[in-house]
PDB file of C-alpha atoms in Angstrom:
ATOM      1  CA  MET U   1       1.091  -1.227 -36.553  1.00 68.00           C
ATOM      2  CA  ARG U   2       3.484  -0.709 -33.632  1.00 84.00           C
ATOM      3  CA  LEU U   3       4.243   2.803 -34.830  1.00 90.00           C
ATOM      4  CA  PHE U   4       0.522   3.626 -35.028  1.00 89.00           C
ATOM      5  CA  SER U   5       0.003   2.247 -31.517  1.00 91.00           C
ATOM      6  CA  LEU U   6       2.861   4.380 -30.175  1.00 94.00           C
ATOM      7  CA  LEU U   7       1.656   7.544 -31.912  1.00 95.00           C
ATOM      8  CA  TYR U   8      -1.931   6.956 -30.765  1.00 96.00           C
ATOM      9  CA  THR U   9      -0.782   6.449 -27.167  1.00 96.00           C
ATOM     10  CA  ILE U  10       1.219   9.691 -27.290  1.00 96.00           C
ATOM     11  CA  TRP U  11      -1.789  11.498 -28.770  1.00 96.00           C
ATOM     12  CA  CYS U  12      -4.058  10.218 -25.980  1.00 96.00           C
ATOM     13  CA  ALA U  13      -1.496  11.044 -23.271  1.00 95.00           C
ATOM     14  CA  PHE U  14      -1.205  14.585 -24.617  1.00 96.00           C
ATOM     15  CA  TRP U  15      -4.935  15.193 -24.348  1.00 96.00           C
ATOM     16  CA  PHE U  16      -5.143  13.349 -21.022  1.00 95.00           C
ATOM     17  CA  VAL U  17      -2.627  15.758 -19.486  1.00 95.00           C
ATOM     18  CA  THR U  18      -3.811  18.864 -21.337  1.00 97.00           C
ATOM     19  CA  ILE U  19      -7.458  18.547 -20.329  1.00 97.00           C
ATOM     20  CA  PHE U  20      -6.465  17.732 -16.740  1.00 96.00           C
ATOM     21  CA  LEU U  21      -4.273  20.838 -16.530  1.00 96.00           C
ATOM     22  CA  LEU U  22      -6.952  23.067 -18.033  1.00 97.00           C
ATOM     23  CA  LEU U  23      -9.516  21.852 -15.490  1.00 97.00           C
ATOM     24  CA  PHE U  24      -7.202  21.580 -12.476  1.00 97.00           C
ATOM     25  CA  PRO U  25      -7.513  25.224 -11.306  1.00 97.00           C
ATOM     26  CA  PHE U  26     -11.264  24.703 -10.890  1.00 97.00           C
ATOM     27  CA  THR U  27     -10.684  21.334  -9.242  1.00 97.00           C
ATOM     28  CA  TYR U  28      -8.240  22.912  -6.794  1.00 97.00           C
ATOM     29  CA  ILE U  29     -10.721  25.617  -5.795  1.00 97.00           C
ATOM     30  CA  PHE U  30     -13.535  23.139  -5.166  1.00 98.00           C
ATOM     31  CA  LEU U  31     -11.273  20.877  -3.094  1.00 97.00           C
ATOM     32  CA  GLN U  32     -10.732  23.585  -0.473  1.00 96.00           C
ATOM     33  CA  ARG U  33     -14.070  23.101   1.284  1.00 96.00           C
ATOM     34  CA  GLU U  34     -15.878  19.874   2.062  1.00 94.00           C
ATOM     35  CA  GLU U  35     -19.228  21.125   0.793  1.00 96.00           C
ATOM     36  CA  TRP U  36     -17.632  22.052  -2.551  1.00 97.00           C
ATOM     37  CA  LYS U  37     -16.070  18.647  -3.202  1.00 97.00           C
ATOM     38  CA  PRO U  38     -19.014  17.279  -5.222  1.00 96.00           C
ATOM     39  CA  TYR U  39     -18.202  19.971  -7.789  1.00 97.00           C
ATOM     40  CA  ALA U  40     -14.584  18.784  -7.919  1.00 97.00           C
ATOM     41  CA  HIS U  41     -15.917  15.274  -8.520  1.00 96.00           C
ATOM     42  CA  TYR U  42     -18.104  16.582 -11.343  1.00 96.00           C
ATOM     43  CA  ILE U  43     -15.053  18.202 -12.961  1.00 96.00           C
ATOM     44  CA  ASN U  44     -13.271  14.840 -12.802  1.00 93.00           C
ATOM     45  CA  ARG U  45     -16.190  13.289 -14.629  1.00 95.00           C
ATOM     46  CA  LEU U  46     -16.154  16.123 -17.162  1.00 96.00           C
ATOM     47  CA  TRP U  47     -12.478  15.358 -17.788  1.00 95.00           C
ATOM     48  CA  GLY U  48     -13.381  11.843 -18.979  1.00 93.00           C
ATOM     49  CA  LYS U  49     -16.413  12.997 -20.940  1.00 95.00           C
ATOM     50  CA  LEU U  50     -14.192  15.396 -22.896  1.00 96.00           C
ATOM     51  CA  LEU U  51     -11.216  13.057 -23.279  1.00 96.00           C
ATOM     52  CA  PHE U  52     -12.760   9.874 -24.650  1.00 97.00           C
ATOM     53  CA  PRO U  53     -14.682  11.362 -27.610  1.00 95.00           C
ATOM     54  CA  LEU U  54     -11.623  13.424 -28.493  1.00 94.00           C
ATOM     55  CA  VAL U  55      -9.396  10.343 -28.786  1.00 95.00           C
ATOM     56  CA  GLY U  56     -12.018   8.218 -30.541  1.00 93.00           C
ATOM     57  CA  ILE U  57     -13.007   5.860 -27.706  1.00 96.00           C
ATOM     58  CA  ARG U  58     -16.734   5.171 -27.575  1.00 96.00           C
ATOM     59  CA  PHE U  59     -18.904   3.722 -24.805  1.00 98.00           C
ATOM     60  CA  ASP U  60     -21.433   0.887 -24.954  1.00 97.00           C
ATOM     61  CA  ILE U  61     -22.918   0.449 -21.470  1.00 98.00           C
ATOM     62  CA  GLU U  62     -25.646  -2.032 -20.635  1.00 98.00           C
ATOM     63  CA  TYR U  63     -27.608  -0.678 -17.678  1.00 98.00           C
ATOM     64  CA  GLN U  64     -29.463  -3.571 -16.111  1.00 98.00           C
ATOM     65  CA  PHE U  65     -29.816  -1.130 -13.224  1.00 98.00           C
ATOM     66  CA  ARG U  66     -29.723   2.676 -13.181  1.00 97.00           C
ATOM     67  CA  PRO U  67     -28.291   3.843  -9.846  1.00 97.00           C
ATOM     68  CA  GLU U  68     -30.055   6.804  -8.287  1.00 96.00           C
ATOM     69  CA  PRO U  69     -27.642   9.747  -8.666  1.00 92.00           C
ATOM     70  CA  ARG U  70     -28.118  10.637  -4.987  1.00 91.00           C
ATOM     71  CA  GLY U  71     -28.287   7.050  -3.787  1.00 94.00           C
ATOM     72  CA  SER U  72     -25.668   5.373  -1.614  1.00 96.00           C
ATOM     73  CA  TYR U  73     -24.044   2.217  -2.984  1.00 98.00           C
ATOM     74  CA  VAL U  74     -20.867   0.192  -2.892  1.00 98.00           C
ATOM     75  CA  PHE U  75     -19.861  -0.122  -6.543  1.00 98.00           C
ATOM     76  CA  CYS U  76     -17.629  -3.151  -7.159  1.00 98.00           C
ATOM     77  CA  ALA U  77     -15.963  -3.797 -10.513  1.00 98.00           C
ATOM     78  CA  ASN U  78     -13.319  -6.109 -11.922  1.00 98.00           C
ATOM     79  CA  HIS U  79      -9.963  -4.405 -12.457  1.00 97.00           C
ATOM     80  CA  PHE U  80      -7.704  -5.395 -15.353  1.00 97.00           C
ATOM     81  CA  SER U  81      -6.592  -2.022 -16.749  1.00 97.00           C
ATOM     82  CA  TYR U  82      -5.442   1.468 -15.770  1.00 94.00           C
ATOM     83  CA  LEU U  83      -8.302   2.654 -17.969  1.00 96.00           C
ATOM     84  CA  ASP U  84     -10.856   1.452 -15.413  1.00 96.00           C
ATOM     85  CA  ILE U  85     -10.692   4.465 -13.103  1.00 92.00           C
ATOM     86  CA  ALA U  86     -11.101   7.007 -15.900  1.00 93.00           C
ATOM     87  CA  THR U  87     -14.064   5.201 -17.442  1.00 96.00           C
ATOM     88  CA  MET U  88     -16.007   5.044 -14.171  1.00 96.00           C
ATOM     89  CA  GLY U  89     -16.663   8.779 -14.305  1.00 94.00           C
ATOM     90  CA  VAL U  90     -18.434   8.291 -17.620  1.00 96.00           C
ATOM     91  CA  ILE U  91     -20.316   5.146 -16.605  1.00 97.00           C
ATOM     92  CA  LEU U  92     -21.655   6.429 -13.248  1.00 97.00           C
ATOM     93  CA  ASP U  93     -23.432   9.685 -12.398  1.00 94.00           C
ATOM     94  CA  ASN U  94     -23.049   9.215  -8.650  1.00 95.00           C
ATOM     95  CA  TYR U  95     -20.859  11.146  -6.233  1.00 96.00           C
ATOM     96  CA  TYR U  96     -18.536   8.399  -5.051  1.00 97.00           C
ATOM     97  CA  ALA U  97     -15.148   7.950  -3.419  1.00 96.00           C
ATOM     98  CA  PHE U  98     -12.605   5.590  -4.940  1.00 94.00           C
ATOM     99  CA  VAL U  99     -10.649   3.299  -2.660  1.00 93.00           C
ATOM    100  CA  GLY U 100      -7.220   3.257  -4.313  1.00 86.00           C
ATOM    101  CA  LYS U 101      -3.496   2.778  -3.787  1.00 80.00           C
ATOM    102  CA  HIS U 102      -1.732   5.292  -1.573  1.00 76.00           C
ATOM    103  CA  GLY U 103       1.087   5.529  -4.131  1.00 75.00           C
ATOM    104  CA  VAL U 104      -1.143   7.668  -6.354  1.00 80.00           C
ATOM    105  CA  LYS U 105      -0.466  10.633  -4.048  1.00 76.00           C
ATOM    106  CA  LYS U 106       3.083  10.815  -5.427  1.00 81.00           C
ATOM    107  CA  VAL U 107       1.813  11.825  -8.884  1.00 86.00           C
ATOM    108  CA  PRO U 108       2.078  15.640  -9.231  1.00 88.00           C
ATOM    109  CA  LEU U 109      -1.297  17.460  -9.047  1.00 90.00           C
ATOM    110  CA  PHE U 110      -3.265  14.274  -9.734  1.00 91.00           C
ATOM    111  CA  GLY U 111      -2.061  12.838  -6.424  1.00 91.00           C
ATOM    112  CA  TYR U 112      -3.186  15.963  -4.580  1.00 93.00           C
ATOM    113  CA  MET U 113      -6.630  15.703  -6.151  1.00 94.00           C
ATOM    114  CA  PHE U 114      -6.914  11.990  -5.370  1.00 92.00           C
ATOM    115  CA  ALA U 115      -5.824  12.405  -1.749  1.00 91.00           C
ATOM    116  CA  LYS U 116      -8.352  15.191  -1.136  1.00 93.00           C
ATOM    117  CA  LEU U 117     -11.275  13.559  -2.934  1.00 94.00           C
ATOM    118  CA  HIS U 118     -10.855   9.807  -2.473  1.00 93.00           C
ATOM    119  CA  ILE U 119      -9.674   7.140  -0.010  1.00 92.00           C
ATOM    120  CA  GLN U 120      -6.108   5.823  -0.062  1.00 87.00           C
ATOM    121  CA  VAL U 121      -4.941   2.459   1.225  1.00 82.00           C
ATOM    122  CA  ASP U 122      -1.568   0.759   1.546  1.00 73.00           C
ATOM    123  CA  ARG U 123      -2.550  -2.878   1.180  1.00 62.00           C
ATOM    124  CA  ASP U 124       0.781  -4.023   2.613  1.00 62.00           C
ATOM    125  CA  LYS U 125       0.046  -2.396   5.972  1.00 63.00           C
ATOM    126  CA  GLY U 126      -2.711  -3.681   8.214  1.00 62.00           C
ATOM    127  CA  HIS U 127      -3.272  -0.362  10.006  1.00 73.00           C
ATOM    128  CA  SER U 128      -3.703   1.386   6.634  1.00 75.00           C
ATOM    129  CA  ARG U 129      -6.306  -1.153   5.527  1.00 79.00           C
ATOM    130  CA  ALA U 130      -8.178  -0.692   8.809  1.00 87.00           C
ATOM    131  CA  TYR U 131      -8.050   3.099   8.439  1.00 85.00           C
ATOM    132  CA  SER U 132      -9.340   2.991   4.857  1.00 90.00           C
ATOM    133  CA  LEU U 133     -12.142   0.603   5.860  1.00 92.00           C
ATOM    134  CA  ASN U 134     -13.229   2.910   8.683  1.00 94.00           C
ATOM    135  CA  LYS U 135     -13.061   5.934   6.395  1.00 93.00           C
ATOM    136  CA  SER U 136     -15.100   4.096   3.753  1.00 95.00           C
ATOM    137  CA  ILE U 137     -17.745   3.245   6.352  1.00 95.00           C
ATOM    138  CA  ARG U 138     -17.892   6.903   7.417  1.00 96.00           C
ATOM    139  CA  THR U 139     -18.188   7.906   3.762  1.00 96.00           C
ATOM    140  CA  LEU U 140     -21.160   5.589   3.267  1.00 96.00           C
ATOM    141  CA  ALA U 141     -22.721   6.836   6.512  1.00 96.00           C
ATOM    142  CA  SER U 142     -22.578  10.374   5.114  1.00 95.00           C
ATOM    143  CA  GLY U 143     -24.647   9.276   2.109  1.00 95.00           C
ATOM    144  CA  ARG U 144     -21.800   9.193  -0.402  1.00 97.00           C
ATOM    145  CA  SER U 145     -21.139   6.056  -2.448  1.00 98.00           C
ATOM    146  CA  VAL U 146     -17.873   4.112  -2.518  1.00 98.00           C
ATOM    147  CA  MET U 147     -16.202   2.636  -5.601  1.00 97.00           C
ATOM    148  CA  ILE U 148     -13.804  -0.262  -5.011  1.00 96.00           C
ATOM    149  CA  PHE U 149     -12.087  -3.034  -6.961  1.00 97.00           C
ATOM    150  CA  PRO U 150     -12.401  -6.223  -4.847  1.00 96.00           C
ATOM    151  CA  GLU U 151      -9.434  -7.887  -6.581  1.00 96.00           C
ATOM    152  CA  GLY U 152      -7.190  -5.437  -4.719  1.00 90.00           C
ATOM    153  CA  GLY U 153      -5.558  -3.897  -7.785  1.00 91.00           C
ATOM    154  CA  ILE U 154      -4.535  -4.907 -11.287  1.00 93.00           C
ATOM    155  CA  VAL U 155      -3.273  -8.313 -10.254  1.00 94.00           C
ATOM    156  CA  SER U 156      -4.937 -10.836 -12.563  1.00 94.00           C
ATOM    157  CA  LYS U 157      -2.339 -12.764 -14.545  1.00 91.00           C
ATOM    158  CA  HIS U 158      -4.851 -13.962 -17.102  1.00 92.00           C
ATOM    159  CA  PRO U 159      -7.545 -11.347 -17.797  1.00 94.00           C
ATOM    160  CA  PRO U 160     -10.448 -11.613 -18.319  1.00 94.00           C
ATOM    161  CA  LYS U 161     -10.230 -14.119 -15.468  1.00 94.00           C
ATOM    162  CA  LEU U 162     -10.690 -12.625 -12.007  1.00 96.00           C
ATOM    163  CA  HIS U 163      -7.837 -12.733  -9.526  1.00 95.00           C
ATOM    164  CA  LEU U 164      -8.882 -14.891  -6.588  1.00 94.00           C
ATOM    165  CA  PRO U 165      -9.334 -14.742  -3.675  1.00 95.00           C
ATOM    166  CA  ILE U 166     -10.982 -11.339  -3.708  1.00 96.00           C
ATOM    167  CA  GLN U 167     -10.677  -8.839  -0.861  1.00 94.00           C
ATOM    168  CA  LYS U 168     -13.554  -8.645   1.615  1.00 96.00           C
ATOM    169  CA  GLY U 169     -13.437  -4.953   2.598  1.00 94.00           C
ATOM    170  CA  ALA U 170     -16.135  -3.831   0.162  1.00 96.00           C
ATOM    171  CA  PHE U 171     -18.551  -6.441   1.457  1.00 98.00           C
ATOM    172  CA  ILE U 172     -17.840  -5.705   5.119  1.00 97.00           C
ATOM    173  CA  MET U 173     -18.582  -2.001   4.645  1.00 97.00           C
ATOM    174  CA  ALA U 174     -21.736  -2.660   2.593  1.00 98.00           C
ATOM    175  CA  ILE U 175     -23.181  -4.900   5.309  1.00 98.00           C
ATOM    176  CA  GLN U 176     -22.041  -2.544   8.059  1.00 97.00           C
ATOM    177  CA  GLN U 177     -24.024   0.299   6.487  1.00 97.00           C
ATOM    178  CA  GLN U 178     -26.773  -1.898   4.963  1.00 98.00           C
ATOM    179  CA  VAL U 179     -26.271  -0.434   1.483  1.00 98.00           C
ATOM    180  CA  PRO U 180     -26.453  -2.512  -1.707  1.00 98.00           C
ATOM    181  CA  ILE U 181     -23.493  -3.850  -3.653  1.00 98.00           C
ATOM    182  CA  VAL U 182     -23.716  -2.879  -7.334  1.00 98.00           C
ATOM    183  CA  PRO U 183     -21.579  -5.225  -9.463  1.00 98.00           C
ATOM    184  CA  ILE U 184     -20.010  -3.674 -12.570  1.00 98.00           C
ATOM    185  CA  THR U 185     -18.311  -5.745 -15.258  1.00 98.00           C
ATOM    186  CA  LEU U 186     -15.720  -3.985 -17.416  1.00 98.00           C
ATOM    187  CA  LEU U 187     -15.584  -6.133 -20.522  1.00 97.00           C
ATOM    188  CA  THR U 188     -13.079  -4.515 -22.882  1.00 97.00           C
ATOM    189  CA  ASN U 189     -10.805  -2.108 -20.983  1.00 97.00           C
ATOM    190  CA  HIS U 190      -8.043  -4.725 -20.766  1.00 97.00           C
ATOM    191  CA  LEU U 191      -8.057  -4.910 -24.557  1.00 96.00           C
ATOM    192  CA  LEU U 192      -7.904  -1.133 -25.021  1.00 97.00           C
ATOM    193  CA  LEU U 193      -5.132  -0.640 -22.434  1.00 96.00           C
ATOM    194  CA  PRO U 194      -3.519  -3.965 -21.480  1.00 95.00           C
ATOM    195  CA  ASP U 195      -1.419  -4.108 -18.325  1.00 94.00           C
ATOM    196  CA  VAL U 196       1.791  -4.927 -20.171  1.00 92.00           C
ATOM    197  CA  THR U 197       5.091  -3.110 -20.694  1.00 91.00           C
ATOM    198  CA  PRO U 198       5.254  -0.818 -22.569  1.00 92.00           C
ATOM    199  CA  LEU U 199       1.736   0.516 -22.012  1.00 92.00           C
ATOM    200  CA  ARG U 200      -0.086   1.062 -25.281  1.00 94.00           C
ATOM    201  CA  LEU U 201      -3.613   2.439 -25.660  1.00 95.00           C
ATOM    202  CA  HIS U 202      -5.751   1.252 -28.563  1.00 94.00           C
ATOM    203  CA  PRO U 203      -8.868   2.865 -30.067  1.00 94.00           C
ATOM    204  CA  GLY U 204     -12.105   0.985 -29.632  1.00 96.00           C
ATOM    205  CA  ILE U 205     -15.238   0.677 -27.513  1.00 97.00           C
ATOM    206  CA  VAL U 206     -15.530   0.593 -23.723  1.00 98.00           C
ATOM    207  CA  ARG U 207     -18.122  -2.090 -23.095  1.00 97.00           C
ATOM    208  CA  ALA U 208     -19.469  -2.557 -19.580  1.00 98.00           C
ATOM    209  CA  ILE U 209     -22.477  -3.850 -17.652  1.00 98.00           C
ATOM    210  CA  VAL U 210     -23.990  -2.217 -14.576  1.00 98.00           C
ATOM    211  CA  HIS U 211     -25.754  -5.155 -12.937  1.00 98.00           C
ATOM    212  CA  GLU U 212     -28.756  -5.332 -10.655  1.00 98.00           C
ATOM    213  CA  PRO U 213     -27.800  -4.466  -7.063  1.00 98.00           C
ATOM    214  CA  ILE U 214     -27.233  -7.161  -4.451  1.00 98.00           C
ATOM    215  CA  PRO U 215     -29.150  -6.095  -1.308  1.00 98.00           C
ATOM    216  CA  THR U 216     -27.525  -6.284   2.102  1.00 98.00           C
ATOM    217  CA  THR U 217     -30.511  -5.381   4.261  1.00 97.00           C
ATOM    218  CA  GLY U 218     -30.705  -7.773   7.192  1.00 97.00           C
ATOM    219  CA  LEU U 219     -27.306  -9.335   6.497  1.00 97.00           C
ATOM    220  CA  THR U 220     -24.637  -9.637   9.194  1.00 97.00           C
ATOM    221  CA  GLN U 221     -20.872  -9.987   9.000  1.00 96.00           C
ATOM    222  CA  GLU U 222     -21.355 -13.757   8.968  1.00 98.00           C
ATOM    223  CA  ASP U 223     -22.853 -13.321   5.498  1.00 98.00           C
ATOM    224  CA  VAL U 224     -19.708 -11.702   4.040  1.00 98.00           C
ATOM    225  CA  PRO U 225     -18.419 -14.890   2.310  1.00 98.00           C
ATOM    226  CA  ALA U 226     -21.797 -15.541   0.668  1.00 98.00           C
ATOM    227  CA  LEU U 227     -22.032 -11.912  -0.473  1.00 98.00           C
ATOM    228  CA  MET U 228     -18.532 -12.112  -1.975  1.00 98.00           C
ATOM    229  CA  GLU U 229     -19.521 -15.264  -3.814  1.00 98.00           C
ATOM    230  CA  ARG U 230     -22.646 -13.622  -5.246  1.00 98.00           C
ATOM    231  CA  TRP U 231     -20.584 -10.717  -6.596  1.00 98.00           C
ATOM    232  CA  ARG U 232     -18.009 -13.092  -8.094  1.00 98.00           C
ATOM    233  CA  HIS U 233     -20.745 -15.190  -9.716  1.00 97.00           C
ATOM    234  CA  VAL U 234     -22.316 -12.130 -11.397  1.00 98.00           C
ATOM    235  CA  VAL U 235     -19.081 -10.624 -12.712  1.00 98.00           C
ATOM    236  CA  GLU U 236     -17.471 -13.907 -13.761  1.00 96.00           C
ATOM    237  CA  GLY U 237     -20.660 -14.879 -15.553  1.00 96.00           C
ATOM    238  CA  ALA U 238     -20.589 -11.672 -17.601  1.00 97.00           C
ATOM    239  CA  LEU U 239     -16.877 -12.097 -18.402  1.00 96.00           C
ATOM    240  CA  VAL U 240     -17.401 -15.682 -19.536  1.00 90.00           C
ATOM    241  CA  GLY U 241     -20.358 -14.570 -21.646  1.00 80.00           C
ATOM    242  CA  GLU U 242     -18.175 -11.935 -23.307  1.00 78.00           C
ATOM    243  CA  MET U 243     -15.487 -14.524 -24.106  1.00 73.00           C
ATOM    244  CA  ASP U 244     -18.130 -16.802 -25.656  1.00 65.00           C
ATOM    245  CA  ARG U 245     -19.501 -13.882 -27.680  1.00 66.00           C
ATOM    246  CA  VAL U 246     -16.074 -13.059 -29.080  1.00 58.00           C
TER     247      VAL U 246
END
């Protein structure tokens, strides 16, 4: 079983890198001008759409809400696995910017793409967090959505339990721009690619729920704690329901 897991992980890594390299020249071209960047984002999504069927990972998404492809939202999901980022491009049709760790920029080619297309933050530095929050607000103001993991990274010690307390940046920016929060629960990614050493990917099904949006119209920054609690209640409820189902 361990040998199969190792060989499967190597197989997936091969296709992960190969497809990325084949598509990267087109990504690079579209990253050179701001008005072309939505095409670079589409190529990123195409990367996932090609990869997952090829390695035998299927998707089972429950859409309680279908986001408008051109709508502006703050998408907020739980984060237990490195698989989460890749699956979002399959789950969502929107043009969105990830808010992610600044360390990603050190990864050859991928880091260049991430830095040009998304928003980086060093959570250990206050000025970096402030910069990323301001950039996220500007991104929302331009009509583009933002995708963020309120836990602040893969930090839960006992998935599928959320890591608490959650970070408030996503909720501040949503209220600031009066755009809805869309909770997303990723139910099985931590089983397919657990955050343990050594990393091993397993075949299976990506199960997720795109929940009804939480409106922010009329809310002020005083409502941030209540908005955070509503998001936590929705996502935790779905995770508990999944544990009961299993």
